[in-house]
CSV table of C-alpha atoms in Angstrom, one decimal:
chain,number,residue,atom,x,y,z
P,240,MET,CA,-20.4,36.9,-24.2
P,241,THR,CA,-22.4,36.0,-21.1
P,242,LEU,CA,-20.9,34.4,-17.9
P,243,LYS,CA,-22.6,31.1,-18.7
P,244,GLN,CA,-21.2,31.1,-22.2
P,245,LYS,CA,-17.7,31.8,-20.9
P,246,THR,CA,-18.0,29.0,-18.3
P,247,LEU,CA,-19.3,26.6,-21.0
P,248,ARG,CA,-16.4,27.4,-23.2
P,249,LEU,CA,-13.9,27.0,-20.3
P,250,PHE,CA,-15.2,23.5,-19.4
P,251,GLY,CA,-15.4,22.6,-23.1
P,252,LEU,CA,-11.6,23.3,-23.4
P,253,LEU,CA,-10.9,21.3,-20.2
P,254,SER,CA,-12.9,18.4,-21.6
P,255,LEU,CA,-10.8,18.6,-24.8
P,256,LEU,CA,-7.7,18.2,-22.7
P,257,ALA,CA,-9.1,14.9,-21.5
P,258,ILE,CA,-9.5,13.5,-25.0
P,259,SER,CA,-6.9,11.7,-27.1
P,260,ALA,CA,-7.4,12.4,-30.9
P,261,SER,CA,-5.4,10.3,-33.3
P,262,ALA,CA,-6.1,11.4,-36.8
P,263,SER,CA,-4.2,8.8,-38.7
P,264,ALA,CA,-6.2,5.7,-39.7
P,265,GLN,CA,-9.1,6.5,-37.4
P,266,VAL,CA,-10.1,9.0,-34.7
P,267,ASP,CA,-9.8,7.7,-31.2
P,268,PHE,CA,-11.9,9.5,-28.6
P,269,THR,CA,-10.8,7.4,-25.6
P,270,PRO,CA,-10.3,9.6,-22.6
P,271,ILE,CA,-6.7,10.0,-21.5
P,272,PHE,CA,-7.8,10.6,-17.9
P,273,THR,CA,-10.3,8.3,-16.2
P,274,GLN,CA,-9.0,9.5,-12.8
P,275,ILE,CA,-7.3,12.7,-11.6
P,276,LYS,CA,-7.3,13.2,-7.9
P,277,LEU,CA,-5.4,14.5,-4.9
P,278,GLU,CA,-5.4,12.5,-1.6
P,279,ALA,CA,-4.4,13.8,1.8
P,280,ARG,CA,-4.4,12.5,5.3
P,281,THR,CA,-3.5,14.2,8.5
P,282,ASP,CA,-3.4,12.6,12.0
P,283,PHE,CA,-3.1,13.5,15.6
P,284,ASP,CA,-1.1,10.9,17.5
P,285,TYR,CA,-0.4,10.3,21.2
P,286,TYR,CA,2.0,7.6,22.4
P,287,HIS,CA,2.3,6.3,25.9
P,288,ASN,CA,5.4,4.2,26.2
P,289,THR,CA,6.5,1.9,29.0
P,290,ASN,CA,9.2,-0.8,29.4
P,291,ASN,CA,10.6,-3.1,32.1
P,292,PHE,CA,14.2,-2.0,31.9
P,293,ASP,CA,14.4,1.8,31.6
P,294,ASN,CA,12.2,4.6,32.9
P,295,THR,CA,13.6,7.3,30.5
P,296,VAL,CA,11.0,6.9,27.8
P,297,GLU,CA,9.2,9.7,25.9
P,298,ASN,CA,5.5,10.0,25.3
P,299,PRO,CA,5.3,12.1,22.1
P,300,TYR,CA,2.2,13.6,20.6
P,301,GLY,CA,1.1,16.1,18.0
P,302,PHE,CA,-0.5,16.7,14.6
P,303,HIS,CA,1.3,15.7,11.4
P,304,GLY,CA,0.6,15.3,7.7
P,305,ARG,CA,0.8,11.6,6.9
P,306,TYR,CA,0.1,11.5,3.2
P,307,PHE,CA,-0.4,13.9,0.3
P,308,ASN,CA,-0.7,12.0,-3.0
P,309,PHE,CA,-1.3,13.0,-6.6
P,310,VAL,CA,-3.0,10.3,-8.7
P,311,ILE,CA,-3.6,10.1,-12.4
P,312,GLY,CA,-4.5,7.2,-14.7
P,313,GLY,CA,-6.5,6.0,-17.6
P,314,PRO,CA,-6.5,4.2,-21.0
P,315,ILE,CA,-4.3,5.2,-24.0
P,316,GLY,CA,-6.1,3.9,-27.0
P,317,GLU,CA,-7.6,0.4,-27.1
P,318,LYS,CA,-4.8,-1.8,-25.7
P,319,PHE,CA,-2.7,0.5,-23.5
P,320,SER,CA,-3.3,2.1,-20.1
P,321,TYR,CA,-1.2,3.9,-17.5
P,322,PHE,CA,-1.3,4.7,-13.8
P,323,PHE,CA,0.8,7.2,-11.8
P,324,ARG,CA,0.8,7.9,-8.0
P,325,GLN,CA,3.3,10.3,-6.5
P,326,ARG,CA,3.7,11.0,-2.7
P,327,ILE,CA,4.2,14.7,-2.4
P,328,ILE,CA,5.0,14.5,1.3
P,329,ALA,CA,8.5,13.1,1.7
P,330,SER,CA,11.6,13.3,3.9
P,331,PRO,CA,14.0,15.6,2.1
P,332,GLY,CA,17.6,14.3,1.8
P,333,ASP,CA,16.7,10.7,2.9
P,334,VAL,CA,15.3,9.4,-0.4
P,335,SER,CA,15.3,10.3,-4.0
P,336,LEU,CA,12.2,11.8,-5.7
P,337,PHE,CA,11.6,8.6,-7.6
P,338,ASP,CA,11.5,6.7,-4.3
P,339,ASN,CA,8.3,8.6,-3.5
P,340,THR,CA,6.7,7.5,-6.8
P,341,ASP,CA,4.6,4.6,-5.8
P,342,PHE,CA,3.3,3.7,-9.3
P,343,LEU,CA,4.4,4.8,-12.7
P,344,TYR,CA,3.6,2.0,-15.2
P,345,ILE,CA,2.1,1.2,-18.5
P,346,ASN,CA,-0.2,-1.8,-19.1
P,347,TYR,CA,-0.4,-3.6,-22.4
P,348,SER,CA,-3.4,-5.9,-22.9
P,349,PRO,CA,-3.3,-7.6,-26.3
P,350,THR,CA,-6.3,-9.7,-25.4
P,351,SER,CA,-8.9,-9.7,-22.6
P,352,ASN,CA,-7.0,-12.5,-20.8
P,353,TRP,CA,-3.4,-11.3,-21.1
P,354,MET,CA,-1.7,-8.2,-19.5
P,355,PHE,CA,1.9,-7.0,-19.6
P,356,ARG,CA,3.1,-4.3,-17.3
P,357,PHE,CA,6.3,-2.2,-17.3
P,358,GLY,CA,7.4,0.5,-14.8
P,359,LYS,CA,7.4,1.4,-11.1
P,360,ASP,CA,5.0,-1.0,-9.3
P,361,ALA,CA,4.2,-2.7,-6.0
P,362,LEU,CA,6.0,-6.0,-5.5
P,363,ALA,CA,3.6,-8.8,-6.2
P,364,VAL,CA,3.1,-10.1,-2.7
P,365,GLY,CA,0.0,-11.7,-1.1
P,366,GLY,CA,-2.0,-10.6,1.9
P,367,PHE,CA,-4.7,-8.1,2.4
P,368,GLU,CA,-3.0,-5.6,4.8
P,369,TYR,CA,-0.2,-5.4,2.1
P,370,ASP,CA,-2.8,-5.0,-0.7
P,371,ALA,CA,-4.5,-2.0,0.8
P,372,PRO,CA,-3.4,1.5,-0.3
P,373,PRO,CA,-1.1,2.9,2.4
P,374,ILE,CA,-3.4,5.9,3.1
P,375,ASN,CA,-6.1,3.4,4.2
P,376,VAL,CA,-3.9,1.4,6.6
P,377,LEU,CA,-4.8,3.1,9.9
P,378,PHE,CA,-2.3,1.2,12.1
P,379,SER,CA,0.2,-1.2,10.6
P,380,THR,CA,2.3,-4.2,11.5
P,381,HIS,CA,6.1,-4.2,12.0
P,382,TYR,CA,6.8,-6.0,8.8
P,383,TRP,CA,4.5,-3.6,6.8
P,384,ASP,CA,6.5,-0.6,8.2
P,385,ASN,CA,9.8,-2.1,6.9
P,386,PHE,CA,8.6,-3.3,3.5
P,387,TYR,CA,10.0,-1.2,0.7
P,388,CYS,CA,7.5,-2.6,-1.7
P,389,PHE,CA,7.4,0.0,-4.6
P,390,GLN,CA,10.1,-1.0,-7.1
P,391,PRO,CA,10.8,-0.9,-10.9
P,392,ALA,CA,9.5,-4.1,-12.4
P,393,VAL,CA,8.2,-6.0,-15.4
P,394,ALA,CA,5.3,-8.4,-15.1
P,395,ALA,CA,3.0,-10.7,-17.2
P,396,ALA,CA,-0.4,-11.8,-16.0
P,397,TYR,CA,-3.2,-14.1,-17.2
P,398,LYS,CA,-6.7,-13.7,-16.0
P,399,SER,CA,-9.9,-15.8,-16.5
P,400,ASP,CA,-12.7,-14.7,-18.8
P,401,ASP,CA,-14.8,-13.4,-15.9
P,402,ALA,CA,-11.7,-11.8,-14.3
P,403,SER,CA,-12.2,-13.7,-11.0
P,404,GLN,CA,-8.9,-15.5,-11.2
P,405,MET,CA,-5.4,-14.1,-12.1
P,406,VAL,CA,-1.9,-15.4,-12.1
P,407,LEU,CA,1.0,-12.9,-12.3
P,408,LEU,CA,4.7,-13.4,-12.8
P,409,GLN,CA,7.0,-10.4,-11.9
P,410,VAL,CA,10.7,-9.6,-11.9
P,411,ALA,CA,11.7,-6.5,-10.0
P,412,ASN,CA,14.3,-4.9,-7.8
P,413,SER,CA,14.6,-6.6,-4.4
P,414,PRO,CA,13.4,-4.7,-1.3
P,415,TYR,CA,17.0,-5.1,0.0
P,416,VAL,CA,18.2,-2.4,-2.4
P,417,HIS,CA,17.1,0.1,0.2
P,418,TYR,CA,20.0,-1.1,2.3
P,419,GLY,CA,22.4,-0.1,-0.5
P,420,ALA,CA,24.0,2.6,1.7
P,421,GLY,CA,25.8,-0.3,3.6
P,422,LEU,CA,27.2,-1.4,0.2
P,423,GLY,CA,28.6,2.0,-0.7
P,424,TYR,CA,25.7,3.3,-2.7
P,425,ALA,CA,24.4,6.9,-2.2
P,426,PRO,CA,20.7,7.5,-1.6
P,427,GLY,CA,18.9,7.2,-4.9
P,428,GLN,CA,21.6,5.0,-6.4
P,429,GLU,CA,20.7,1.8,-4.6
P,430,TRP,CA,19.3,0.2,-7.7
P,431,LYS,CA,22.9,-0.2,-9.0
P,432,SER,CA,23.4,-2.9,-6.4
P,433,GLY,CA,21.8,-5.4,-8.9
P,434,LEU,CA,19.6,-7.1,-6.3
P,435,MET,CA,16.5,-8.6,-7.8
P,436,SER,CA,13.2,-10.3,-6.7
P,437,PHE,CA,11.2,-13.0,-8.4
P,438,ASN,CA,7.5,-13.1,-7.6
P,439,LEU,CA,4.7,-15.4,-8.4
P,440,PHE,CA,1.3,-14.1,-7.4
P,441,TYR,CA,-2.3,-15.5,-7.5
P,442,SER,CA,-5.5,-13.5,-7.0
P,443,GLY,CA,-8.9,-15.3,-6.9
P,444,LYS,CA,-12.5,-14.9,-5.8
P,445,ILE,CA,-15.0,-17.7,-5.2
P,446,GLY,CA,-18.4,-16.4,-3.9
P,447,HIS,CA,-17.7,-14.4,-0.8
P,448,LEU,CA,-14.1,-15.7,-0.5
P,449,LYS,CA,-11.2,-13.7,-1.8
P,450,MET,CA,-7.6,-14.9,-2.0
P,451,LEU,CA,-4.2,-13.2,-2.4
P,452,HIS,CA,-1.3,-15.7,-2.4
P,453,SER,CA,2.3,-15.3,-3.4
P,454,VAL,CA,5.7,-17.1,-3.4
P,455,ASN,CA,8.6,-14.6,-3.5
P,456,MET,CA,12.4,-14.8,-3.7
P,457,PHE,CA,14.2,-11.6,-2.6
P,458,GLN,CA,17.9,-11.4,-3.3
P,459,ARG,CA,20.0,-10.3,-0.3
P,460,PRO,CA,23.3,-8.3,-0.4
P,461,ASP,CA,25.3,-11.6,-0.1
P,462,ARG,CA,23.6,-12.7,-3.4
P,463,LYS,CA,21.6,-15.4,-1.6
P,464,LEU,CA,17.8,-15.5,-1.5
P,465,MET,CA,15.2,-14.9,1.1
P,466,ASN,CA,12.1,-17.1,0.6
P,467,TYR,CA,8.9,-15.3,1.3
P,468,ILE,CA,5.4,-16.9,1.3
P,469,ALA,CA,2.2,-14.9,1.9
P,470,ILE,CA,-1.2,-16.4,2.0
P,471,GLY,CA,-4.2,-14.1,2.5
P,472,HIS,CA,-7.9,-15.0,2.7
P,473,GLU,CA,-10.9,-12.6,3.1
P,474,LEU,CA,-14.6,-13.3,3.7
P,475,GLU,CA,-16.6,-10.4,2.5
P,476,TYR,CA,-20.3,-9.8,3.1
P,477,GLU,CA,-22.5,-6.7,3.0
P,478,LYS,CA,-22.5,-6.0,6.7
P,479,TRP,CA,-19.1,-7.4,7.7
P,480,ASP,CA,-15.7,-8.7,6.4
P,481,ILE,CA,-12.7,-10.3,7.9
P,482,TYR,CA,-9.3,-11.2,6.5
P,483,LEU,CA,-6.5,-13.5,7.7
P,484,ASP,CA,-2.9,-13.2,6.4
P,485,LEU,CA,-0.3,-15.8,7.1
P,486,ILE,CA,3.3,-14.8,6.2
P,487,HIS,CA,6.5,-16.8,6.4
P,488,HIS,CA,10.1,-15.9,5.4
P,489,ALA,CA,13.3,-17.8,5.7
P,490,ASN,CA,16.9,-17.3,4.7
P,491,GLY,CA,17.8,-21.0,4.5
P,492,LEU,CA,16.6,-24.5,4.9
P,493,ASN,CA,17.5,-24.5,8.6
P,494,ASP,CA,15.6,-21.2,9.1
P,495,TRP,CA,12.1,-22.5,8.4
P,496,GLY,CA,9.6,-21.9,11.2
P,497,ASN,CA,11.6,-19.1,12.9
P,498,ASN,CA,10.2,-16.0,11.1
P,499,PHE,CA,6.5,-15.5,10.5
P,500,ALA,CA,3.6,-13.1,10.9
P,501,VAL,CA,-0.1,-13.7,11.5
P,502,VAL,CA,-2.4,-10.6,10.8
P,503,SER,CA,-6.2,-10.4,11.0
P,504,CYS,CA,-8.7,-7.5,10.7
P,505,ALA,CA,-12.5,-7.6,11.0
P,506,ASN,CA,-14.9,-4.8,10.0
P,507,LEU,CA,-18.6,-4.4,11.0
P,508,TYR,CA,-20.6,-2.0,8.7
P,509,PHE,CA,-23.6,-0.3,10.3
P,510,ASN,CA,-24.3,1.5,7.0
P,511,LYS,CA,-22.4,2.9,4.1
P,512,GLU,CA,-21.1,5.8,6.3
P,513,PHE,CA,-20.0,4.1,9.5
P,514,ASN,CA,-18.0,1.0,10.5
P,515,ILE,CA,-15.9,-0.2,13.4
P,516,PHE,CA,-12.9,-2.6,13.1
P,517,VAL,CA,-10.6,-4.7,15.3
P,518,LYS,CA,-7.1,-5.7,14.2
P,519,GLY,CA,-4.4,-7.9,15.7
P,520,ALA,CA,-1.1,-9.3,14.6
P,521,TYR,CA,1.7,-11.4,16.0
P,522,GLU,CA,5.2,-11.4,14.4
P,523,GLN,CA,8.5,-13.0,15.4
P,524,ASN,CA,12.0,-13.6,14.2
P,525,ARG,CA,13.8,-16.3,16.3
P,526,SER,CA,16.9,-16.5,14.0
P,527,GLU,CA,19.5,-15.5,16.6
P,528,LYS,CA,22.7,-15.5,14.6
P,529,ALA,CA,24.0,-13.2,11.9
P,530,LEU,CA,25.1,-14.2,8.4
P,531,PRO,CA,28.9,-14.6,8.1
P,532,GLY,CA,30.7,-11.5,7.0
P,533,PHE,CA,27.8,-9.1,7.6
P,534,GLY,CA,28.4,-8.2,11.2
P,535,ASP,CA,25.6,-7.4,13.7
P,536,ILE,CA,22.2,-9.0,13.2
P,537,THR,CA,20.5,-5.5,13.3
P,538,THR,CA,22.1,-4.3,10.1
P,539,GLY,CA,19.2,-5.6,8.0
P,540,PHE,CA,21.3,-7.8,5.8
P,541,TYR,CA,19.8,-10.9,7.4
P,542,ASP,CA,16.1,-10.1,7.7
P,543,ILE,CA,14.8,-6.7,6.7
P,544,PHE,CA,11.2,-7.3,8.0
P,545,CYS,CA,11.8,-8.2,11.6
P,546,GLU,CA,14.9,-7.9,13.9
P,547,SER,CA,16.4,-11.2,15.0
P,548,ALA,CA,15.4,-12.4,18.5
P,549,HIS,CA,12.4,-10.1,18.6
P,550,SER,CA,8.6,-10.6,18.6
P,551,TYR,CA,5.8,-8.0,18.1
P,552,LEU,CA,2.2,-8.3,19.4
P,553,THR,CA,0.0,-5.6,17.9
P,554,TYR,CA,-3.8,-5.2,18.6
P,555,GLY,CA,-6.3,-2.4,18.6
P,556,LEU,CA,-9.8,-1.2,17.6
P,557,GLY,CA,-11.1,1.8,15.8
P,558,MET,CA,-13.8,3.4,13.6
P,559,GLU,CA,-14.3,5.1,10.3
P,560,TYR,CA,-17.0,7.6,9.3
P,561,HIS,CA,-17.8,8.8,5.7
P,562,PRO,CA,-20.3,11.6,5.8
P,563,LYS,CA,-23.2,11.0,3.5
P,564,THR,CA,-23.0,14.6,2.2
P,565,CYS,CA,-19.3,14.2,1.4
P,566,PRO,CA,-18.3,10.5,0.9
P,567,ASP,CA,-14.8,11.5,-0.2
P,568,PHE,CA,-14.1,12.7,3.3
P,569,ARG,CA,-13.2,10.2,6.0
P,570,PHE,CA,-12.9,10.7,9.8
P,571,HIS,CA,-11.1,7.9,11.7
P,572,ALA,CA,-10.1,7.1,15.2
P,573,PHE,CA,-8.4,4.2,16.9
P,574,VAL,CA,-6.5,2.9,19.9
P,575,ALA,CA,-3.7,0.4,19.4
P,576,ASN,CA,-1.0,-1.2,21.5
P,577,CYS,CA,2.3,-2.7,20.3
P,578,ARG,CA,4.2,-5.0,22.7
P,579,THR,CA,7.8,-5.6,21.6
P,580,THR,CA,9.9,-8.3,23.2
P,581,ASP,CA,13.7,-8.5,22.8
P,582,TYR,CA,15.0,-12.0,23.6
P,583,SER,CA,18.6,-11.3,23.0
P,584,LEU,CA,19.2,-10.1,26.5
P,585,PRO,CA,19.7,-12.4,29.6
P,586,THR,CA,16.3,-11.1,30.8
P,587,PRO,CA,13.9,-10.4,27.9
P,588,ALA,CA,13.2,-6.7,27.5
P,589,VAL,CA,9.6,-5.7,27.0
P,590,PHE,CA,8.6,-2.4,25.5
P,591,ASN,CA,4.9,-1.3,25.3
P,592,SER,CA,3.7,1.5,23.1
P,593,LEU,CA,0.0,2.5,23.4
P,594,ARG,CA,-1.1,4.7,20.6
P,595,ALA,CA,-4.2,6.9,20.4
P,596,ASN,CA,-5.0,8.4,17.0
P,597,ILE,CA,-7.6,10.6,15.3
P,598,GLY,CA,-7.4,11.8,11.8
P,599,ILE,CA,-9.1,12.9,8.5
P,600,THR,CA,-8.6,11.7,5.0
P,601,TRP,CA,-9.7,13.7,2.0
P,602,SER,CA,-9.9,12.6,-1.7
P,603,MET,CA,-10.5,15.3,-4.3
P,604,GLU,CA,-11.7,13.6,-7.5
P,605,ILE,CA,-10.8,16.3,-9.9
P,606,TYR,CA,-11.8,14.4,-13.1
P,607,ARG,CA,-15.2,13.4,-11.6
P,608,MET,CA,-15.8,17.0,-10.5
P,609,LEU,CA,-15.1,18.4,-13.9
P,610,LYS,CA,-17.2,15.7,-15.6
P,611,ASN,CA,-20.2,16.4,-13.4
P,612,ARG,CA,-19.8,20.1,-13.7
P,613,MET,CA,-19.6,19.9,-17.5
P,614,ALA,CA,-22.8,17.7,-17.6
P,615,ARG,CA,-24.7,20.2,-15.4
P,616,ILE,CA,-23.7,23.2,-17.6
P,617,LEU,CA,-24.7,21.3,-20.8
P,618,GLN,CA,-28.0,20.4,-19.2
P,619,GLU,CA,-28.6,24.0,-18.1
P,620,ASN,CA,-27.7,25.3,-21.6
P,621,GLN,CA,-30.2,23.0,-23.3
P,622,GLN,CA,-33.1,24.3,-21.1
């Protein structure tokens, strides 16, 4: 047997692994895998920190692995599909293995308009910074850093015939479950706290305008609810796009207007390979008293997204480059500043953190590589 024949047989066996064969009433040749890939990102960060109340600040810097993900997904027969994404890089001892599973769900679509989903999923929250895969968020807002969004959930959605409009209703664990240690739950057991979230989400597109809106209710450890509203709009054109997210959260009727975030990001595309972007955000929490019975306001029981009596101003600019010869590789660089103000002191304390970052992201599309390789071998064999 020649080397070419051996190679052809090997890829033939691999292709069979990607085929589902149901030999009951009919033979189903739907691929089990429509995507299999590894994603990785590594960064070099330098921080220059200053404040107006203490000169003993550090300026850390160095290389670090930010993400390493395994992704697999595809249809299972005619009406079912699945998706799985696992973060391989994790902090040992701090979280359970399942905490680093972003997605592990099954979709059931009885018709082209209806979809039901079961499993580990992102909480159905509006806004375009939140909607982006974490590996693509180059520098983030404070609320984004504190949002434990991947939770076990069930959801039902209805979409229009042209798929331009969708309404989704979801019931899931509350992001407050990650403060379960304060309730006596060990890491990995926080789900036993029984804290739930109730989420109504809308996604729409009209011409160049995209919308991601939601109204959410997150149950707190005192069994009361945080109200969370996120409104995201994006204008998208061939050469540029810009989004604006407006977010408000409140813990009671007398808390409206105290806690909110405004986030915006604009991209300018010179070609398919290169773009520059600017991003800015302002966030604040001016609720300056703790909930009765839960002690200090910094425990997180009151507001897990932004500390009370604090504001955050974040702004920066950067670039992304995808080489034409290897579009699955991305080089990025940015400079960003975060100005934190603590109003709880007699004289407000201000802390500035200037961050310079360069990094690379790589996506290895294993399924696509195997498919393309198999096609080339079959073509060569026919010649």
